Coordinates of C-alpha atoms and ligand atoms in Angstrom, one line a residue:
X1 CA 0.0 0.0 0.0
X2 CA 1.3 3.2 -1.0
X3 CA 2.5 5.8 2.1
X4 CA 1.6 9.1 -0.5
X5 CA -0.4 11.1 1.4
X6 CA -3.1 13.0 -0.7
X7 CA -4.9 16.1 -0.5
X8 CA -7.7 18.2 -1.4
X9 CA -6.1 22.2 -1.9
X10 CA -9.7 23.1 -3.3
X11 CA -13.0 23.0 -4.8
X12 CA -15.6 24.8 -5.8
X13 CA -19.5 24.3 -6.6
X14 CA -21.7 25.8 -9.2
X15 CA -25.2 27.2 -8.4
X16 CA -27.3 24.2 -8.4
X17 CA -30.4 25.1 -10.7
X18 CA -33.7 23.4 -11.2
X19 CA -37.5 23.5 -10.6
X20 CA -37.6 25.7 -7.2
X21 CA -34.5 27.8 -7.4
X22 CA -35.0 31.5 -8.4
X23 CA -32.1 31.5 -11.3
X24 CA -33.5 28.4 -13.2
X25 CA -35.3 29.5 -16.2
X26 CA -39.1 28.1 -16.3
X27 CA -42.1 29.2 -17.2
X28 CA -43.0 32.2 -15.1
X29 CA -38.9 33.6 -14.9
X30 CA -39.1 36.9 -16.6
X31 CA -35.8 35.2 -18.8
X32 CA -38.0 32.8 -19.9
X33 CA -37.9 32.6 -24.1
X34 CA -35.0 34.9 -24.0
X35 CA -32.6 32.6 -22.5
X36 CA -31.6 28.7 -21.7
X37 CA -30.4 27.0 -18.4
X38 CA -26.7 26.1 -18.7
X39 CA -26.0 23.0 -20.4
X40 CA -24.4 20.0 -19.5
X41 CA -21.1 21.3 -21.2
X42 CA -21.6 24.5 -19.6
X43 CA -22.0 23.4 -15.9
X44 CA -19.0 21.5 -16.1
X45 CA -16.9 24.1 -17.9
X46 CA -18.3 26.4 -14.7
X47 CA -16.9 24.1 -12.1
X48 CA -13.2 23.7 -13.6
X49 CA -12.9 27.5 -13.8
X50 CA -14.7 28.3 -10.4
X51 CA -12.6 25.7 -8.9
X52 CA -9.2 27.1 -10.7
X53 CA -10.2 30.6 -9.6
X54 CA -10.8 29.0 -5.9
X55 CA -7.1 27.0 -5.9
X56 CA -5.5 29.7 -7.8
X57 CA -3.6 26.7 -9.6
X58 CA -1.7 27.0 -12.9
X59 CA -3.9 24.5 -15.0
X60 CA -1.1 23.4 -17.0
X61 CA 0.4 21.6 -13.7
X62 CA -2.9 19.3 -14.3
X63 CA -1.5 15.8 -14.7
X64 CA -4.5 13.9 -15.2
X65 CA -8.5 14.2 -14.4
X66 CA -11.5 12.0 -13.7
X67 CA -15.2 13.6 -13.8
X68 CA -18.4 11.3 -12.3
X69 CA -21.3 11.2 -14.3
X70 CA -24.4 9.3 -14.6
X71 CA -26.5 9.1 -17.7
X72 CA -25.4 12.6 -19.4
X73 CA -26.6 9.8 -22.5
X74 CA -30.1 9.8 -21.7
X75 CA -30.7 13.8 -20.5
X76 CA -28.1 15.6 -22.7
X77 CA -27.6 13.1 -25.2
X78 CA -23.8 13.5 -24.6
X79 CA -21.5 11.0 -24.0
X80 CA -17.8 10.4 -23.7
X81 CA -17.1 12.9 -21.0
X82 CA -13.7 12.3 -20.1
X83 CA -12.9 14.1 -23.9
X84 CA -15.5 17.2 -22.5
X85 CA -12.9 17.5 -19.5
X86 CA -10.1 17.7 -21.3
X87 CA -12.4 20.2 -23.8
X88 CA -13.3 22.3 -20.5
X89 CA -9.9 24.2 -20.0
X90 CA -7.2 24.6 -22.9
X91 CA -4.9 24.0 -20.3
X92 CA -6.2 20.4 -20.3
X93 CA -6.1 19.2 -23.4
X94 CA -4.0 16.1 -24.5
X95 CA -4.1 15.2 -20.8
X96 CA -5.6 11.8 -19.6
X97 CA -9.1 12.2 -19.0
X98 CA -11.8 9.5 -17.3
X99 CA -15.1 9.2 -17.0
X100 CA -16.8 7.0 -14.0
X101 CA -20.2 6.0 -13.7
X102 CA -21.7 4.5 -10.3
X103 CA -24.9 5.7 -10.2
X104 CA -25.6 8.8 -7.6
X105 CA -22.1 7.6 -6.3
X106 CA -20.3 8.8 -10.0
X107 CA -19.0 11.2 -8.1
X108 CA -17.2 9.7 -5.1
X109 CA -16.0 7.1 -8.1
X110 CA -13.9 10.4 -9.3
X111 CA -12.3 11.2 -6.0
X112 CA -11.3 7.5 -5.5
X113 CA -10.1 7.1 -8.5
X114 CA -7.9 11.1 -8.1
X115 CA -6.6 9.6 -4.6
X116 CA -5.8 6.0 -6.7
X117 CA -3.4 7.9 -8.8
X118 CA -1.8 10.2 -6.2
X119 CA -1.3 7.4 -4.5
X120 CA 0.3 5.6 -7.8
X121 CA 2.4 8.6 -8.5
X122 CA 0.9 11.0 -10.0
X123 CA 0.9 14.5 -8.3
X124 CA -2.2 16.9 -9.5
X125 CA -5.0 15.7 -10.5
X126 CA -8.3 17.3 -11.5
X127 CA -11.8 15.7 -10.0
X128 CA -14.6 17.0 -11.4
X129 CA -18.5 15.6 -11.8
X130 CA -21.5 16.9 -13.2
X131 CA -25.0 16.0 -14.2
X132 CA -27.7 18.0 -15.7
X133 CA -31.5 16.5 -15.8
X134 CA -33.5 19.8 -15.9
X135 CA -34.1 19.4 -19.7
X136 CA -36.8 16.5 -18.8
X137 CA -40.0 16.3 -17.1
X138 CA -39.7 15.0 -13.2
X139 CA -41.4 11.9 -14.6
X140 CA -39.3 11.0 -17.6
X141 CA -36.2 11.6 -15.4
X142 CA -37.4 9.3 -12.9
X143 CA -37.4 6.5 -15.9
X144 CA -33.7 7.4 -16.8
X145 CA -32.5 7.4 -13.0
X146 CA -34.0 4.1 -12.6
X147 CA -31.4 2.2 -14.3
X148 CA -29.4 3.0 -10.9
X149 CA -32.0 0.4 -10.1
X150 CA -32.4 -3.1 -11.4
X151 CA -34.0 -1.7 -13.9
X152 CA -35.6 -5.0 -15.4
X153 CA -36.5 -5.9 -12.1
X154 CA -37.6 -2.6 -10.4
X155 CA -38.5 -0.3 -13.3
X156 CA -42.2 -1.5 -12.6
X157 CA -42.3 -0.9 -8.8
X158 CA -43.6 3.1 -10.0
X159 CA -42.9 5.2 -12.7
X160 CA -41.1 7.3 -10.1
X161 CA -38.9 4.5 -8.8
X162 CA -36.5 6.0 -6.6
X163 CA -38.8 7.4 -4.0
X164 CA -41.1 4.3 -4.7
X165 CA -38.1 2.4 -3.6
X166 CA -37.6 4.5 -0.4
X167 CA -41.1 4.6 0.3
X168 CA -40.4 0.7 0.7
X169 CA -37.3 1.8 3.0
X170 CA -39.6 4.5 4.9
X171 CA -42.5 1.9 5.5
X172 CA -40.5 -0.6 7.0
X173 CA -37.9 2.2 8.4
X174 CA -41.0 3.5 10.5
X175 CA -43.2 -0.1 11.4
X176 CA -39.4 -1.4 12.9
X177 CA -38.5 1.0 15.2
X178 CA -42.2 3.0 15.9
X179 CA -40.6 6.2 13.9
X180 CA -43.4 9.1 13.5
X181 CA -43.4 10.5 10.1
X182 CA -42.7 14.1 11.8
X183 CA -39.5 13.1 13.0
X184 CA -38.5 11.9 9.4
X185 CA -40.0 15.4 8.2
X186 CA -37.6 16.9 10.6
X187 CA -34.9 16.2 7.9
X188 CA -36.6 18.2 5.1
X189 CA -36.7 21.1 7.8
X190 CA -33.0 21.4 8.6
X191 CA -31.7 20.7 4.9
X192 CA -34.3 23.6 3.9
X193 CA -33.4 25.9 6.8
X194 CA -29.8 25.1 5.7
X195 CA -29.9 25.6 2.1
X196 CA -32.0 29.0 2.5
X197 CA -28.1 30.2 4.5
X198 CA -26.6 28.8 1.0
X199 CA -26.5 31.0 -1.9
X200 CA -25.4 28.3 -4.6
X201 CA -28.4 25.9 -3.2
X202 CA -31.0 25.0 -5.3
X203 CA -33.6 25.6 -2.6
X204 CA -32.4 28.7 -1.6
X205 CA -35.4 30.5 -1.4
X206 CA -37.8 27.9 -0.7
X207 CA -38.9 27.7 3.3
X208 CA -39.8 24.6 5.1
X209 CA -41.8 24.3 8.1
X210 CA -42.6 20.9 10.1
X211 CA -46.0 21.3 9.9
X212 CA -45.5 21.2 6.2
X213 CA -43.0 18.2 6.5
X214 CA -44.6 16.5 8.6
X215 CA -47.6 15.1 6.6
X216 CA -49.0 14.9 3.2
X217 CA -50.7 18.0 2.2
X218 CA -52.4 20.2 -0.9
X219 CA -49.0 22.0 -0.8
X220 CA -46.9 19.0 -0.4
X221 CA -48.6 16.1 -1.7
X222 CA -47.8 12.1 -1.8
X223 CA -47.2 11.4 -5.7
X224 CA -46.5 7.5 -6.2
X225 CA -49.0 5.5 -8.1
X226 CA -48.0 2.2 -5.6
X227 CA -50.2 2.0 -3.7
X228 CA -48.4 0.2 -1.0
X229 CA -45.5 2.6 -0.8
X230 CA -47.3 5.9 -2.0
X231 CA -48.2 7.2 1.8
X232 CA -44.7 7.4 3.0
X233 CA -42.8 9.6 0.3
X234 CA -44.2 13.4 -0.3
X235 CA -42.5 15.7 -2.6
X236 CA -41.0 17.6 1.0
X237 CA -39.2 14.0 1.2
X238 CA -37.4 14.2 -2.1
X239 CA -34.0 15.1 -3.2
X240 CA -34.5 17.7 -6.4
X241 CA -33.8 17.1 -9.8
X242 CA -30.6 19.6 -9.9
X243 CA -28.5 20.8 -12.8
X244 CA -24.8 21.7 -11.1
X245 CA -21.2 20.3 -11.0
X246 CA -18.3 20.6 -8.7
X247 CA -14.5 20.0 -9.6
X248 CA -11.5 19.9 -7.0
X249 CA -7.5 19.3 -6.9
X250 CA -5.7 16.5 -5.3
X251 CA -2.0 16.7 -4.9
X252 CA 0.6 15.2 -2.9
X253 CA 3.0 16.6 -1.1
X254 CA 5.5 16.8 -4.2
X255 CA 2.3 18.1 -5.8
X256 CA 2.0 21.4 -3.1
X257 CA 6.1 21.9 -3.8
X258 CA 5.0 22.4 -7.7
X259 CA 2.4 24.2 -7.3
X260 CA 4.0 26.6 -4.5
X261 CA 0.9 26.0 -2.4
X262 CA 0.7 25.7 1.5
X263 CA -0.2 22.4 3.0
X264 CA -2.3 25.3 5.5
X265 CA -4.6 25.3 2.4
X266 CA -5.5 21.8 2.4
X267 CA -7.2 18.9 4.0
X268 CA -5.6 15.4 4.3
X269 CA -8.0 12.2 2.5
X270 CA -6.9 9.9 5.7
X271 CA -9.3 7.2 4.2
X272 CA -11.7 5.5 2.0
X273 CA -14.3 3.1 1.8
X274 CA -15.7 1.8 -1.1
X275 CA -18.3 -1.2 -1.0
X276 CA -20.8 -2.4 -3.7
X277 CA -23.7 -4.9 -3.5
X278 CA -25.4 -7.3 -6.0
X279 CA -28.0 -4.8 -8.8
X280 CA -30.0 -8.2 -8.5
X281 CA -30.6 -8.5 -5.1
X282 CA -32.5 -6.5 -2.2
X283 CA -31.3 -6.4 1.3
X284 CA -33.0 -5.3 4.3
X285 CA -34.4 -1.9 3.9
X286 CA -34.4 -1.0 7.3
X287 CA -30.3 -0.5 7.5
X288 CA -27.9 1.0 4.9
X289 CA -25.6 -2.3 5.3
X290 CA -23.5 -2.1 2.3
X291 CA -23.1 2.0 3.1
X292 CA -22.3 0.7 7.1
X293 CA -20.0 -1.4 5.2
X294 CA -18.4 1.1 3.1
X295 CA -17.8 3.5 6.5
X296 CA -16.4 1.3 8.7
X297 CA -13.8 0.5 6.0
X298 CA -13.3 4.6 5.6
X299 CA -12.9 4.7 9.7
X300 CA -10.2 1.6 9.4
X301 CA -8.1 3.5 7.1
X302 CA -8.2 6.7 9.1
X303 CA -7.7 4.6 12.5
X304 CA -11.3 6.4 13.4
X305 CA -14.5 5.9 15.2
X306 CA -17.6 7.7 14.8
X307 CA -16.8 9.5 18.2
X308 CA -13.9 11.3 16.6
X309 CA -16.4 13.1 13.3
X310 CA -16.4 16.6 14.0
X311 CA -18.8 17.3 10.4
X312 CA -20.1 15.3 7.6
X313 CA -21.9 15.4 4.4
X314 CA -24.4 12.4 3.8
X315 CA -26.1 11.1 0.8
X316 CA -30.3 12.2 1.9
X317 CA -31.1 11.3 -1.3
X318 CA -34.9 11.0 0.4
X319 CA -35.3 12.1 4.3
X320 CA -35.5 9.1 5.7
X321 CA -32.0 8.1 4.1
X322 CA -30.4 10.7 6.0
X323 CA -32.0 8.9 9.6
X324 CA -30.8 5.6 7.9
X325 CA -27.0 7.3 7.2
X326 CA -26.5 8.4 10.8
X327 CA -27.1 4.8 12.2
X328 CA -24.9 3.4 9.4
X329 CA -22.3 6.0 10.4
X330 CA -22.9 4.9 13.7
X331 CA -23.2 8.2 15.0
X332 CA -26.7 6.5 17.0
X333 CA -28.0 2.8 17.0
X334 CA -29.8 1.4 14.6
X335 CA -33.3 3.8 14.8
X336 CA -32.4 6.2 16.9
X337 CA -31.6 8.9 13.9
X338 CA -34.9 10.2 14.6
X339 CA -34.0 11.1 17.9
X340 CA -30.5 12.7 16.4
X341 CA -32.0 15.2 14.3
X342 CA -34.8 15.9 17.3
X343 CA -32.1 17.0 19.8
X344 CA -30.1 18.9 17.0
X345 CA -26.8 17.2 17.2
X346 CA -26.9 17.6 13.1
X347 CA -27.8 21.1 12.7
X348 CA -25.0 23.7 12.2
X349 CA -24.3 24.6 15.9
X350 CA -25.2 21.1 16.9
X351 CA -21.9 18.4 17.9
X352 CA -22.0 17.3 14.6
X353 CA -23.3 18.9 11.9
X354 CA -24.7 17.0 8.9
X355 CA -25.5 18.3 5.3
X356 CA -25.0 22.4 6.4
X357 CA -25.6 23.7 3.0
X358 CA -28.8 21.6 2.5
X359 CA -27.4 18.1 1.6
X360 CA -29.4 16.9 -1.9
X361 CA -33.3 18.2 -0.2
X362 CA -31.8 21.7 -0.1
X363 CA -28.6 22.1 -2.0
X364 CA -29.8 19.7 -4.6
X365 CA -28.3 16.7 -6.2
X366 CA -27.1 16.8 -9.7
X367 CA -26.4 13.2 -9.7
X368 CA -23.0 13.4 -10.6
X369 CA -21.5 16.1 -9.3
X370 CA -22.8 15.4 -6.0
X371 CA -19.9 13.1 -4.4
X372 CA -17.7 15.6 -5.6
X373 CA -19.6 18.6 -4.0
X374 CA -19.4 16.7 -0.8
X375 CA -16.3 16.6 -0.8
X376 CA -15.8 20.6 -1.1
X377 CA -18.0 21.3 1.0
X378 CA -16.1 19.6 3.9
X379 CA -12.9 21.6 3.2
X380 CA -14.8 24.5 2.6
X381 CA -15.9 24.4 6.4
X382 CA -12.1 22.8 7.3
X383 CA -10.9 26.2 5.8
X384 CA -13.3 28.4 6.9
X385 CA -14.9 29.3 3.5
X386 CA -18.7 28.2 4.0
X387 CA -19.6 31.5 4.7
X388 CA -23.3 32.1 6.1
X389 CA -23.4 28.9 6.8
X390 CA -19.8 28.3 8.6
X391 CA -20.3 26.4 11.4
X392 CA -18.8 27.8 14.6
X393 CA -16.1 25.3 15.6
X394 CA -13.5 24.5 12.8
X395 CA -13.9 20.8 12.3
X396 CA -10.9 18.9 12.5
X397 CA -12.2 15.5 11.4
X398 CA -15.0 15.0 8.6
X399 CA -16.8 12.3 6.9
X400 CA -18.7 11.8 3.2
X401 CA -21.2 9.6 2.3
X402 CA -21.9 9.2 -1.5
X403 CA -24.4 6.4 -2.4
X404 CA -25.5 5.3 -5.8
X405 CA -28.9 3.6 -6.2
X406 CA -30.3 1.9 -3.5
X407 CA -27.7 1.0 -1.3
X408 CA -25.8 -0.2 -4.1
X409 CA -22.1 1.3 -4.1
X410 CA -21.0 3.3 -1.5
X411 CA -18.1 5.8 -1.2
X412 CA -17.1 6.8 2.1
X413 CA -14.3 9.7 2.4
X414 CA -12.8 10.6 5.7
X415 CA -10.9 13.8 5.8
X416 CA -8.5 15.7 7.9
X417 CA -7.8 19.3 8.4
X418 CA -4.2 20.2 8.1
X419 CA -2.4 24.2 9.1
Ligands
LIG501 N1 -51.2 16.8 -6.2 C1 -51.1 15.6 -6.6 N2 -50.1 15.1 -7.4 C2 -49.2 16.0 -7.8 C3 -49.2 17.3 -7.5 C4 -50.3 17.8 -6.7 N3 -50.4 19.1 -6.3 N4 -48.2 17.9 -8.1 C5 -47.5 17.0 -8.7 N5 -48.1 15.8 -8.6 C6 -47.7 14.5 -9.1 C7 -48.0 14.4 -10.6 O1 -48.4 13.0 -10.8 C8 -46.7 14.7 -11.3 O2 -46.4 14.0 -12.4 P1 -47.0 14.4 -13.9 O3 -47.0 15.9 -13.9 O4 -46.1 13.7 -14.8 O5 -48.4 13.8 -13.8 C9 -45.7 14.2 -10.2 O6 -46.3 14.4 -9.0 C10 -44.4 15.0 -10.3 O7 -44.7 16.4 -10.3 P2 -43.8 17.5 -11.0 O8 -43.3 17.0 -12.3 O9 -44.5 18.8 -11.0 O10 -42.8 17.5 -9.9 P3 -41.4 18.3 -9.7 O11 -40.8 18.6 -11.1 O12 -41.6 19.4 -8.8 O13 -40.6 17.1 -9.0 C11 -40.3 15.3 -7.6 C12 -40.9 16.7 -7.7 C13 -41.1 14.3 -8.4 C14 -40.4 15.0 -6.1 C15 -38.8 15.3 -8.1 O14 -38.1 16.3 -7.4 C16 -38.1 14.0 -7.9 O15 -38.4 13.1 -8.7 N6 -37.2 13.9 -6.9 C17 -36.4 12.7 -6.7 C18 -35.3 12.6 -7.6 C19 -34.6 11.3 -7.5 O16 -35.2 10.3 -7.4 N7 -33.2 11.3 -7.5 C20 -32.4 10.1 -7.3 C21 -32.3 9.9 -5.8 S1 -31.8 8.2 -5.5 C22 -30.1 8.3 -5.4 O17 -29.6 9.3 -5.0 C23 -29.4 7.1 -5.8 C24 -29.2 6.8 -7.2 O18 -28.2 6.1 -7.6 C25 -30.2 7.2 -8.2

């Protein structure tokens, strides 16, 4: 095993757009007709220059890149994306460039695969993801992000099967350990309340109140055809369909020398976990097991427990996933998340805050970029860069959790602040 220790020396976001955020352009925007949403091209050509503006880096030190992606195929019609990385910056060109796919966990596949070749000798490399889905209804979407399902297998469970499939996990979540359906609508509250502090967030300027979360409504009503699982997932419970991407630098230490950067600058990727499951079989869907999997490798590798995370960034693809990512994370047994999020431990000021800038309910989750946004966002708050949502004690230890489909593959991060 390699001894190269890698590092992130910075990141940046773009706005995350979609149905809900002020800037996306929809019907009643007064752009609407005179202008277009960013394409999938666009967003990621954004994120490399916000994120070379944010390092400061010369470009041309670039070594090699990797950018996460889901099904830019199916929403964009645009393949081959490793060539649109090397296309985003003419200081990249000619350079090697890689796509990975994983599902919602494209992203985290970028970062393991940047910390892979630090660790095999390389010195800077670019990690970048993006996703844009905007450009279809809600509806048709949910068909394409179903092949993060078994999609011969699943497709059928409701034509929106991602929340169908959690509001399989909710139901049996809630009838195992007596959870109410306002302490899962707690989640929707903080990542809301979060994301309205976040001025790149995608539900910036969209408020959340528990009554609202906290059962079905005219305002925020149930959707699901299935009948069985149609109760338990509202549209309050849902991550949002996001356009956005997010790019950041890895180097190593020879990597800091060339760049004449500060080590102060950085955090240090102590570990990773990464732990996939069979498409073609289900597990229990009361407990993330192939995400606890994934962590407690991540912890291993950084000679952690959950005791030790000062901040993470978990996958709340739905709300109840977040409850389910706090047991996995062992940060409380197996269903007392509830309980977590009730006494505030996760909020901002709370011992360990979870998803500040709104996790995918708030801040939105373009598919692919979002393992790689996680991941920015932790050194953002390492480096005291979060802004109106900094939280008050400078983390020293942090955690991410990117998950693609339903507890599928899991990439785990576990970061530490150096200077
Ligand atoms: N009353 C009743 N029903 C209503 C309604 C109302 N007031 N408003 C909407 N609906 C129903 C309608 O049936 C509507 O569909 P049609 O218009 O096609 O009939 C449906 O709800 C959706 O409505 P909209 O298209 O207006 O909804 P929207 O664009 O605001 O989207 C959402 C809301 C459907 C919840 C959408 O945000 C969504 O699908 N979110 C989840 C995204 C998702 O699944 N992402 C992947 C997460 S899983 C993961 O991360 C792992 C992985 O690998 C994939």
């Amino acid at each position: 095993m390699s001894t190269r220790r890698v590092f992130i020396l910075g990141g940046a976001n773009t706005s995350f757009l979609g149905k809900g955020s002020p800037d996306f352009i929809w019907k009643n925007h007064p752009d609407f007709g005179k202008r277009e949403n960013p394409t999938l091209e666009e967003q990621l050509k954004a994120a490399v220059d916000l994120c070379f503006a944010a390092t400061g880096i010369d470009p041309t030190l670039i070594q090699r890149g990797y950018v996460g992606n889901f099904v830019g195929e199916l929403f964009s019609r645009q393949g081959h994306l490793g060539a649109a990385l090397a296309g985003s910056h003419p200081a990249l060109a000619m350079k090697p460039m890689t796509r990975t796919e994983g599902a919602c966990a494209s992203g985290g596949l970028a970062m393991l695969c940047g910390v892979d070749a630090i660790r095999a000798g390389s010195d800077v490399v670019l990690v970048a993801g993006v996703e844009v889905q905007s450009n279809e209804s809600a509806r048709t979407g949910a068909d394409y992000l179903a092949r993060a399902a078994h999609y011969a297998r699943q497709r059928g469970i409701d034509d929106f099967t991602f929340p169908a499939l959690f509001g399989r996990r909710t139901k049996h979540y809630r009838a195992a350990y007596g959870v109410s359906e306002e302490s899962i609508g707690r989640a929707a509250v903080k990542a809301y309340a979060n994301a309205n502090k976040n001025p790149l967030a995608h539900m910036r300027a969209r408020k959340m109140d528990l009554d609202t979360a906290a059962a079905s409504s005219e305002k925020n009503p149930t959707f699901l055809q299935n009948a069985e699982y149609a109760a338990f997932i509202k549209m309050s419970d849902c991550s949002q369909v996001s356009d956005g991407g997010s790019a950041m630098v890895l180097v190593s230490e020879a990597g800091l020398k060339k760049l004449g950067c500060s080590v102060q600058d950085c955090i240090e990727i102590v570990g990773t976990g990464h732990a996939t499951a069979s498409l073609y079989e289900d597990s229990d869907p009361t407990v993330l097991s192939t995400t606890a999997h994934a962590v407690q490798q991540g912890y291993a590798a950084a000679g952690i427990g959950s005791k030790d995370v000062h901040i993470a960034e978990v996958h709340d693809c739905f709300t109840v996933t977040e409850l389910m990512m706090y047991e996995a994370m062992d940060l409380c047994p197996l269903g007392g998340g509830g309980e977590l999020l009730r006494d505030g431990v996760t909020e901002i000021d709370g011992r360990v805050p979870v998803n500040t800038g709104g996790g995918l309910v708030g801040f939105g989750h373009p598919v692919g970029a979002t393992g790689v946004k996680q991941a920015v966002e932790i050194w953002r708050q390492m480096k005291g860069k979060a802004g109106g949502y900094q939280v008050p004690r400078v983390p020293q230890v942090g955690v991410t959790v990117n998950m693609g489909g339903d507890d599928r593959t899991t990439v785990v991060g576990v970061y530490r602040n150096v200077g």
